[in-house]
Coordinates of C-alpha atoms and ligand atoms in Angstrom, one line a residue:
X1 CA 91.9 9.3 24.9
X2 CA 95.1 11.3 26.2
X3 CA 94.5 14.7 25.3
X4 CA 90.5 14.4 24.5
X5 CA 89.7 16.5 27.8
X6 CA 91.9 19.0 29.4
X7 CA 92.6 18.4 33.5
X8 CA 91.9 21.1 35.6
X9 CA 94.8 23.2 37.2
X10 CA 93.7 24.3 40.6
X11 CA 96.9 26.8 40.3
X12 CA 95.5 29.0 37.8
X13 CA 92.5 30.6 39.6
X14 CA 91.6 33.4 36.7
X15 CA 91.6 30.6 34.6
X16 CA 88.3 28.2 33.7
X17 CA 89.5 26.4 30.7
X18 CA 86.3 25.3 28.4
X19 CA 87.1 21.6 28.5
X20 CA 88.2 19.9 32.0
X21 CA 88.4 17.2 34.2
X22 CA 86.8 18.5 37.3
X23 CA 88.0 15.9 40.0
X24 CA 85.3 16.6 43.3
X25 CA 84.8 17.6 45.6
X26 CA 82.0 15.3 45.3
X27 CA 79.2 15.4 48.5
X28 CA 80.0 13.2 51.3
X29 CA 77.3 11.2 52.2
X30 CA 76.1 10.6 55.7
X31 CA 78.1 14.0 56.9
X32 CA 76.6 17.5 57.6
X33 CA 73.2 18.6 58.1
X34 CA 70.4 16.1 57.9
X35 CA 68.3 16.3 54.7
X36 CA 64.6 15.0 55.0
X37 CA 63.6 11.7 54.7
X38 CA 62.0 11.7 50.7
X39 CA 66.0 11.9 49.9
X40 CA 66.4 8.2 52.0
X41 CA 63.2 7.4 49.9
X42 CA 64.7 8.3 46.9
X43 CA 67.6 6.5 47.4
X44 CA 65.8 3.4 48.6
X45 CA 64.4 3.2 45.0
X46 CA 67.3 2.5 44.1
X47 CA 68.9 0.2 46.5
X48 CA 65.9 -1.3 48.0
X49 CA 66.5 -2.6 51.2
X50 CA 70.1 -1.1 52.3
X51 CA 69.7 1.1 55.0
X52 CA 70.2 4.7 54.2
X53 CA 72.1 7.6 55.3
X54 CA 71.2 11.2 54.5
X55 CA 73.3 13.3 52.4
X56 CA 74.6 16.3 53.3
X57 CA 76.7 19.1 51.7
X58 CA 80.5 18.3 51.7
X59 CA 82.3 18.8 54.7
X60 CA 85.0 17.5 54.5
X61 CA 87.5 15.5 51.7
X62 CA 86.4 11.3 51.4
X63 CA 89.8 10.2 49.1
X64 CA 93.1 11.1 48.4
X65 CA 92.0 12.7 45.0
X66 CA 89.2 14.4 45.9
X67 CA 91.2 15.9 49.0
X68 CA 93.8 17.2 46.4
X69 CA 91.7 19.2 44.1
X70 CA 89.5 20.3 46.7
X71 CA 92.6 21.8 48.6
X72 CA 94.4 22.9 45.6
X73 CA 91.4 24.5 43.7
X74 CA 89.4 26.0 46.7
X75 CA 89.6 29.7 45.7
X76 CA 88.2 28.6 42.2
X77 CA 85.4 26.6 43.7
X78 CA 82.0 29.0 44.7
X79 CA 80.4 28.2 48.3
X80 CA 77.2 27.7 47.2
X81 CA 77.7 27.4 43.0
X82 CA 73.9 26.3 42.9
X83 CA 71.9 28.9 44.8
X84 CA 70.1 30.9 42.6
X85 CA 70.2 28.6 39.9
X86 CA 66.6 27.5 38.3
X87 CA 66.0 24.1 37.0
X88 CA 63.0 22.3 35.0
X89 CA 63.3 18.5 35.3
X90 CA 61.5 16.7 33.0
X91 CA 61.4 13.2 33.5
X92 CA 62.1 12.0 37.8
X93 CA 62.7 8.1 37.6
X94 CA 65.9 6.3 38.3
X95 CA 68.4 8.7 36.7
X96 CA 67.0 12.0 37.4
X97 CA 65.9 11.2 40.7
X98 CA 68.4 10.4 42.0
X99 CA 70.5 13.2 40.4
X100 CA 67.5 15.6 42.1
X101 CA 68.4 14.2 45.1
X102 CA 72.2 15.6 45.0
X103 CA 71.3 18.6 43.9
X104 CA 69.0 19.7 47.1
X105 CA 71.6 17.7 49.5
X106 CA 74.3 20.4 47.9
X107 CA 72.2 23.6 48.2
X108 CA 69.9 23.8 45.3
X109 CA 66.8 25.8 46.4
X110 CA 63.6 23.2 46.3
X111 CA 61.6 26.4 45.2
X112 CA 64.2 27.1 42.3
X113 CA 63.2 23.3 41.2
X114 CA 60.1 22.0 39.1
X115 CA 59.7 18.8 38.2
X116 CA 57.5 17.0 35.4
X117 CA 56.9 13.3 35.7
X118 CA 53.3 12.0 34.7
X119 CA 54.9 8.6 36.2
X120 CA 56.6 10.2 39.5
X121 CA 53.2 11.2 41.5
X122 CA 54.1 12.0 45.1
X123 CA 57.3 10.5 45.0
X124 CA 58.2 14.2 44.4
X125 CA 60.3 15.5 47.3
X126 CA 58.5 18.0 49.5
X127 CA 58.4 21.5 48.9
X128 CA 59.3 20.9 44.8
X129 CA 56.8 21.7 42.3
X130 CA 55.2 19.1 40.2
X131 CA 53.5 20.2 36.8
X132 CA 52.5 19.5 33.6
X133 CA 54.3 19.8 30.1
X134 CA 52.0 22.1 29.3
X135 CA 52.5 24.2 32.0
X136 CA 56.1 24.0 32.3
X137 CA 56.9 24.9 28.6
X138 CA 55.5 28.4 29.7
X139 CA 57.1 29.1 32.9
X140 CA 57.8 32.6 34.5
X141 CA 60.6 33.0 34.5
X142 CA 62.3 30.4 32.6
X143 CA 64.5 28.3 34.1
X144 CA 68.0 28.8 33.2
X145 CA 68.4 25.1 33.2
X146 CA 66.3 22.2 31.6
X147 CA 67.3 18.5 32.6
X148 CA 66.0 16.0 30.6
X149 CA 65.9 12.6 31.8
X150 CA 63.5 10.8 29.9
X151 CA 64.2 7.4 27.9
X152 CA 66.0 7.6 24.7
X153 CA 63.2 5.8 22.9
X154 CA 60.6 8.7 23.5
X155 CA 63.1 11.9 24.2
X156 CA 62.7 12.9 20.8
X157 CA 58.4 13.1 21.0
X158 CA 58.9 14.6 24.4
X159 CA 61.2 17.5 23.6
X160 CA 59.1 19.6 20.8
X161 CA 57.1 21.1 23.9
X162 CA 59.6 22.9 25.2
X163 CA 61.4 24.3 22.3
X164 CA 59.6 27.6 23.2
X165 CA 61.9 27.6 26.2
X166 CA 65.2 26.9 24.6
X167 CA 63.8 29.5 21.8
X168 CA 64.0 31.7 24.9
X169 CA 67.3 31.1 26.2
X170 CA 66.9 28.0 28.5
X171 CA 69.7 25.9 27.9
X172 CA 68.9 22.3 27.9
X173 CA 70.8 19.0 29.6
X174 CA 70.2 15.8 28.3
X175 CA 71.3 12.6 30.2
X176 CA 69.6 9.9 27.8
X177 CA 72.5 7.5 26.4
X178 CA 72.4 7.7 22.5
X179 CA 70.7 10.7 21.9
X180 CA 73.6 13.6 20.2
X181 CA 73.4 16.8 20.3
X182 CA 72.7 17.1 17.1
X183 CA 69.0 15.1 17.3
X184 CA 68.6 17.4 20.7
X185 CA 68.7 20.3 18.7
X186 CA 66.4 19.6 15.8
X187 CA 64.0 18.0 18.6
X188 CA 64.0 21.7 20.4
X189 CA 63.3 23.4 17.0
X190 CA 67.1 23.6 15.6
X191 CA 68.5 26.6 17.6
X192 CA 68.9 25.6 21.2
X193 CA 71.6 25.6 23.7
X194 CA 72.3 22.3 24.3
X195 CA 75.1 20.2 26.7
X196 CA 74.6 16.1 26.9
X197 CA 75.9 14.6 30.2
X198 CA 76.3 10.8 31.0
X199 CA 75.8 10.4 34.6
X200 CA 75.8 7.2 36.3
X201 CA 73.8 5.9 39.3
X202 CA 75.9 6.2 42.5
X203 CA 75.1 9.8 41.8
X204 CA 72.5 9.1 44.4
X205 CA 74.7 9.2 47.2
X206 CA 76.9 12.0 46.1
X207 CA 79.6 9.8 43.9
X208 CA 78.9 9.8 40.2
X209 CA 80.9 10.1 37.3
X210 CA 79.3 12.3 34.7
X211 CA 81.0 13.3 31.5
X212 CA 79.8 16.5 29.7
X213 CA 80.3 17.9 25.7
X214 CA 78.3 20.9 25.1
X215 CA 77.3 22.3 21.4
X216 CA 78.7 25.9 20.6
X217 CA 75.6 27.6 21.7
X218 CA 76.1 26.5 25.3
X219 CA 77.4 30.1 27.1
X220 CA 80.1 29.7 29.3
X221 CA 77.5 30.6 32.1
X222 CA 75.4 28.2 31.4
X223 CA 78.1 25.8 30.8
X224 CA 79.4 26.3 34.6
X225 CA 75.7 25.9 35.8
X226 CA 75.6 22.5 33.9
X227 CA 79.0 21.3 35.5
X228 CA 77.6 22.9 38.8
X229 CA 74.6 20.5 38.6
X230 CA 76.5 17.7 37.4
X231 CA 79.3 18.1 40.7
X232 CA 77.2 18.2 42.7
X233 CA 76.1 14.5 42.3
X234 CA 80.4 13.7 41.9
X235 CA 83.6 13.9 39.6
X236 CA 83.0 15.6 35.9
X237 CA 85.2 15.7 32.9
X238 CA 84.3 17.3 29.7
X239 CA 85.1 16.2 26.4
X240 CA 85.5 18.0 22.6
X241 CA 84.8 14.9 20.4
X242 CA 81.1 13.9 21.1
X243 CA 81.9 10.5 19.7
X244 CA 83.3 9.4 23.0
X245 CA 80.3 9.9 24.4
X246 CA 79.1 6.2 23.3
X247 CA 82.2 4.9 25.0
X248 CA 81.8 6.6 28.2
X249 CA 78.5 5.0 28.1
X250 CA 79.3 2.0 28.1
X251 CA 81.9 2.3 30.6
X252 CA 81.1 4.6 33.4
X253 CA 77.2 5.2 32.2
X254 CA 76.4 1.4 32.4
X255 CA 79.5 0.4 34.4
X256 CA 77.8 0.1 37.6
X257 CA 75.8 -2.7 36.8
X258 CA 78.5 -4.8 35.8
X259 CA 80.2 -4.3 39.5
X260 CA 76.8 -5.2 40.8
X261 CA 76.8 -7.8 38.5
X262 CA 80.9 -9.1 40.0
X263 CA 79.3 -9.0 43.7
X264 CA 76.5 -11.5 42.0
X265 CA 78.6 -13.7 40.7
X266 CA 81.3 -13.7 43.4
X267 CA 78.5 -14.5 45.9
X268 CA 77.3 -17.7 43.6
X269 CA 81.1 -19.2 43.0
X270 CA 80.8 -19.0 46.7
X271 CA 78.1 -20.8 47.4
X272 CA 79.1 -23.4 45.0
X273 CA 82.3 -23.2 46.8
X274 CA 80.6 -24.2 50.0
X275 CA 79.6 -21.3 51.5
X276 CA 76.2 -20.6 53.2
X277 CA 74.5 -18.4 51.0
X278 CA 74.3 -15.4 53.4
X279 CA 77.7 -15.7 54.3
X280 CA 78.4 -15.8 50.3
X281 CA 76.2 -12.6 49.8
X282 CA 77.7 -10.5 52.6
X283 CA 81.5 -11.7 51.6
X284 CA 81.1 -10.8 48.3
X285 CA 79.2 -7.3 49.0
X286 CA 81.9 -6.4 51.7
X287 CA 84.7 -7.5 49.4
X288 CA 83.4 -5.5 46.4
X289 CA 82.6 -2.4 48.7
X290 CA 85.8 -2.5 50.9
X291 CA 88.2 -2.5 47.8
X292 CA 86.8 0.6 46.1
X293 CA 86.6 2.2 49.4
X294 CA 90.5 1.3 49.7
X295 CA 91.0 2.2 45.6
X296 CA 88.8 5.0 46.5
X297 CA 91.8 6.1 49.6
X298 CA 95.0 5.1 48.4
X299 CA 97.1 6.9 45.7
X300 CA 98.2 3.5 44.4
X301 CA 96.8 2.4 41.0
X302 CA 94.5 -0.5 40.9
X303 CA 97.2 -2.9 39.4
X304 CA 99.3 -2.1 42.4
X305 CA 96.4 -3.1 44.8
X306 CA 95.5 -6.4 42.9
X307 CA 99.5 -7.0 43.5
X308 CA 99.3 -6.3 46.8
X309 CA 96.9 -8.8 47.6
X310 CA 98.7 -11.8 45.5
X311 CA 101.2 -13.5 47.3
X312 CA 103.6 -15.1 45.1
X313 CA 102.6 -18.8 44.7
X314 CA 99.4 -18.3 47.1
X315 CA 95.7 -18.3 46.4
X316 CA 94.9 -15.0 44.5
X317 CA 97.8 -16.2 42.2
X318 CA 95.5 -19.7 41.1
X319 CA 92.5 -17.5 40.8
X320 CA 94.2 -14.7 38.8
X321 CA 95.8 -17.7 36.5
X322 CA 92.5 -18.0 35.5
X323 CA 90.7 -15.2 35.1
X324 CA 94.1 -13.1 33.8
X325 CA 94.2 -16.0 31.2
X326 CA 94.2 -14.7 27.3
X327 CA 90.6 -16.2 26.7
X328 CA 89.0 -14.9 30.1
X329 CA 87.9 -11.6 31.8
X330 CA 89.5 -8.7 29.6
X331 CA 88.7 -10.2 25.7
X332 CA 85.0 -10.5 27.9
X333 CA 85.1 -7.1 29.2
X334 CA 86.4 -6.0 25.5
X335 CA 83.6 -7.4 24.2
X336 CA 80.6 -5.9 26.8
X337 CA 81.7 -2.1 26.4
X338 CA 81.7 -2.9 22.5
X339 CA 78.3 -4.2 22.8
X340 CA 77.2 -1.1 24.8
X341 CA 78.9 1.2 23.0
X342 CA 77.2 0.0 19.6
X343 CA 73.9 0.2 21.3
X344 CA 74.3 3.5 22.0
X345 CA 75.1 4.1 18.7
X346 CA 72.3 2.8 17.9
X347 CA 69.9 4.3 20.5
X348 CA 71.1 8.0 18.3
X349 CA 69.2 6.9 15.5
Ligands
NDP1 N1 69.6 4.5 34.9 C1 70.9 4.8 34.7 O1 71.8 4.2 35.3 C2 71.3 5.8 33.7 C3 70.3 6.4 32.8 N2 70.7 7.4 31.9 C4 69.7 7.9 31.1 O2 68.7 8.5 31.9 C5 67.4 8.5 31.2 C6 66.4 8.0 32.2 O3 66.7 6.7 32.5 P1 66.2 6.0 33.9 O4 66.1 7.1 34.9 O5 66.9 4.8 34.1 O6 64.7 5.7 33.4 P2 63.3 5.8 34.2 O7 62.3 5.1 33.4 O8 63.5 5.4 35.6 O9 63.0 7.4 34.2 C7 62.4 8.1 33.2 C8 61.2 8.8 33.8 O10 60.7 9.7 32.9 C9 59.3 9.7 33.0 N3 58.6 10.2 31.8 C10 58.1 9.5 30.8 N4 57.6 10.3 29.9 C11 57.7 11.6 30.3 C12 57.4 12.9 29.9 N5 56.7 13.1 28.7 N6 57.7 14.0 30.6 C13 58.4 13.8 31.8 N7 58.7 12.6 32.3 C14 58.4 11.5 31.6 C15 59.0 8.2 33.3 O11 57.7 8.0 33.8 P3 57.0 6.5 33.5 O12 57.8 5.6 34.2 O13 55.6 6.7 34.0 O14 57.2 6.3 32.0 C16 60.1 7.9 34.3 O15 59.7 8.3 35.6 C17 67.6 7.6 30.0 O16 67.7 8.4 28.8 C18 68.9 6.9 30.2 O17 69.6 6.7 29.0 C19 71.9 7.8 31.9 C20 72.9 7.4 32.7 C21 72.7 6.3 33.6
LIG2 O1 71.2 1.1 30.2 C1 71.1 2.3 29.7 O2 70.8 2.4 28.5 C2 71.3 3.5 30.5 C3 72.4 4.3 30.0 C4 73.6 4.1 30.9 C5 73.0 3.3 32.0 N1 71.8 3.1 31.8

């Protein structure tokens, strides 16, 4: 991986390199103006029953990393890098919902937004427009951006109607795992700008991952409107070699489920430990979300953190015994991202 993507210097203000890792500034949720209240809905789709707080546009730094490139690259960073921009979102459920979401929390224009869902119905924030296929493939003017966000499985049937636009100059954004660039193209009639991103969920509340590779008729324009779009919603790297693409997947793409799936499973060894189950549920859900909030703060690296919690001949010592064994969590973890990673490889074709 060293080498595969090119970290941004903040220093070199003339300077944007094709190929970066754009740490932040991601938004900061629950600071700066209040949004309205489809946004909480929105978000509630995703994480039904937590209370929600509005997002807002960035006002100030939320980690140690974030506050570095934010400080060190300001002059390079636009105040508003998404007014004026037009986008066409086709296809509103989990994924591109919630990256709609970030995108009018950081200043993205709800009139420079239309959306096509036939499945989304009002769930449509206010004030964006809602149309048909048919009626988007001939908007006036064309949006400079198109997001899709449909399922891999039916991308391919749903992209033909708008190779007009990308025949026109609209340059496309995928977000379905699998799908290359390659299969994007041919599906927009062979001769269309085209950049794949691979979000991941907590871009809902301002703190995704998204990693970007872009074919070679992407203009560098468009290809700071796509990263504009895609920080917005949290950190973006680009890569050269699309083949990571499957990988990145599998880890950051997919990768919140399995903490999800950690606080699950924590919370059950708990109750088989003894615990009420409440009590198990809210230890394991504070434990999972105080330590990134503390990885998310501290310049230490995670290892340094796990040692900082293991006392030598204590507790966290028998529990790491076994899940540090040979046979245990990272030959399991090995074996997940391989699975996803083939899927996705398999989701291309
Ligand atoms: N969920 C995640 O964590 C991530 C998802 N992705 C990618 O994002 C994409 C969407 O996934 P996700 O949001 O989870 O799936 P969803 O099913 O939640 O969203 C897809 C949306 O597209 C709608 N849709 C179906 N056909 C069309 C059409 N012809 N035109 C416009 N919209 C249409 C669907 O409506 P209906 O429900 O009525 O069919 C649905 O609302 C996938 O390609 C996935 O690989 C990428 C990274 C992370
Ligand atoms: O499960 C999936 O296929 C999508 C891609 C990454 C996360 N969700």
């Amino acid at each position: 991986m060293a080498g595969a993507f090119r970290p941004v210097d903040g220093n070199r203000h003339s300077h944007v390199p094709p190929y970066r890792l754009a740490l932040g500034p991601g938004p900061e949720p629950g600071r700066g103006r209040r949004t309205g209240g489809h946004r909480a809905w929105r978000v509630r789709a995703l994480l039904p029953g937590v209370p929600v707080r509005h997002l807002g546009r960035q006002v100030g730094p939320g980690g140690h990393r974030r506050r570095f490139a934010r400080n060190r690259g300001r002059s390079v960073i636009m105040a508003d890098p998404l007014k004026g921009l037009s986008v066409l979102l086709v296809g509103c459920g989990k994924m591109g919902g919630a990256m709609l979401l970030g995108w009018l929390g950081q200043g993205l224009a709800r009139e420079n937004v239309v959306v096509v869902d036939p499945g989304a119905g009002t769930s449509v924030p206010e004030g964006v427009r809602s149309v048909t296929p048919e009626e988007a493939a001939h908007l006036t003017p064309r949006p400079d951006l198109c997001v899709v966000a449909v399922k891999p499985q039916t991308i391919k049937t749903v992209l033909p109607a708008y190779a007009a636009l990308a025949a026109q100059g609209t340059t496309f954004l995928s977000v379905a795992a699998g799908t290359t660039l390659a299969g994007l193209d041919q599906a927009l009639g062979g001769n269309a700008a085209v950049v794949r991103a691979m979000p991941n969920t907590p871009a809902a509340i301002g703190r995704g991952m998204s990693v970007l590779v872009a074919n070679d008729r992407v203009s560098d324009v468009a290809r700071a409107a796509a990263e504009a779009l895609m920080r917005a919603v949290g950190t973006v790297a680009w890569v050269e070699d699309e083949a990571l693409i499957d990988a990145v997947t599998a880890v950051s793409g997919s990768g919140p489920a399995y903490v999800f799936l950690l606080v699950e499973t924590l919370a059950e060894a708990g109750r088989a430990a003894g615990l009420p189950g409440d009590l198990a549920d809210l230890l394991a859900r504070q434990t999972v979300t105080g330590a990134g909030a503390l990885l998310d703060a501290m310049p230490d690296d995670p290892a340094t953190l796990r040692r900082n919690v293991t006392s030598p001949g204590g507790t966290t010592a028998a529990a790491l015994d076994v899940l540090m064994a040979e046979d245990a969590l990272a030959p399991l973890m090995r074996r997940a991202i391989l699975a996803a990673q083939h899927r996705s490889r398999e989701l291309a074709s």
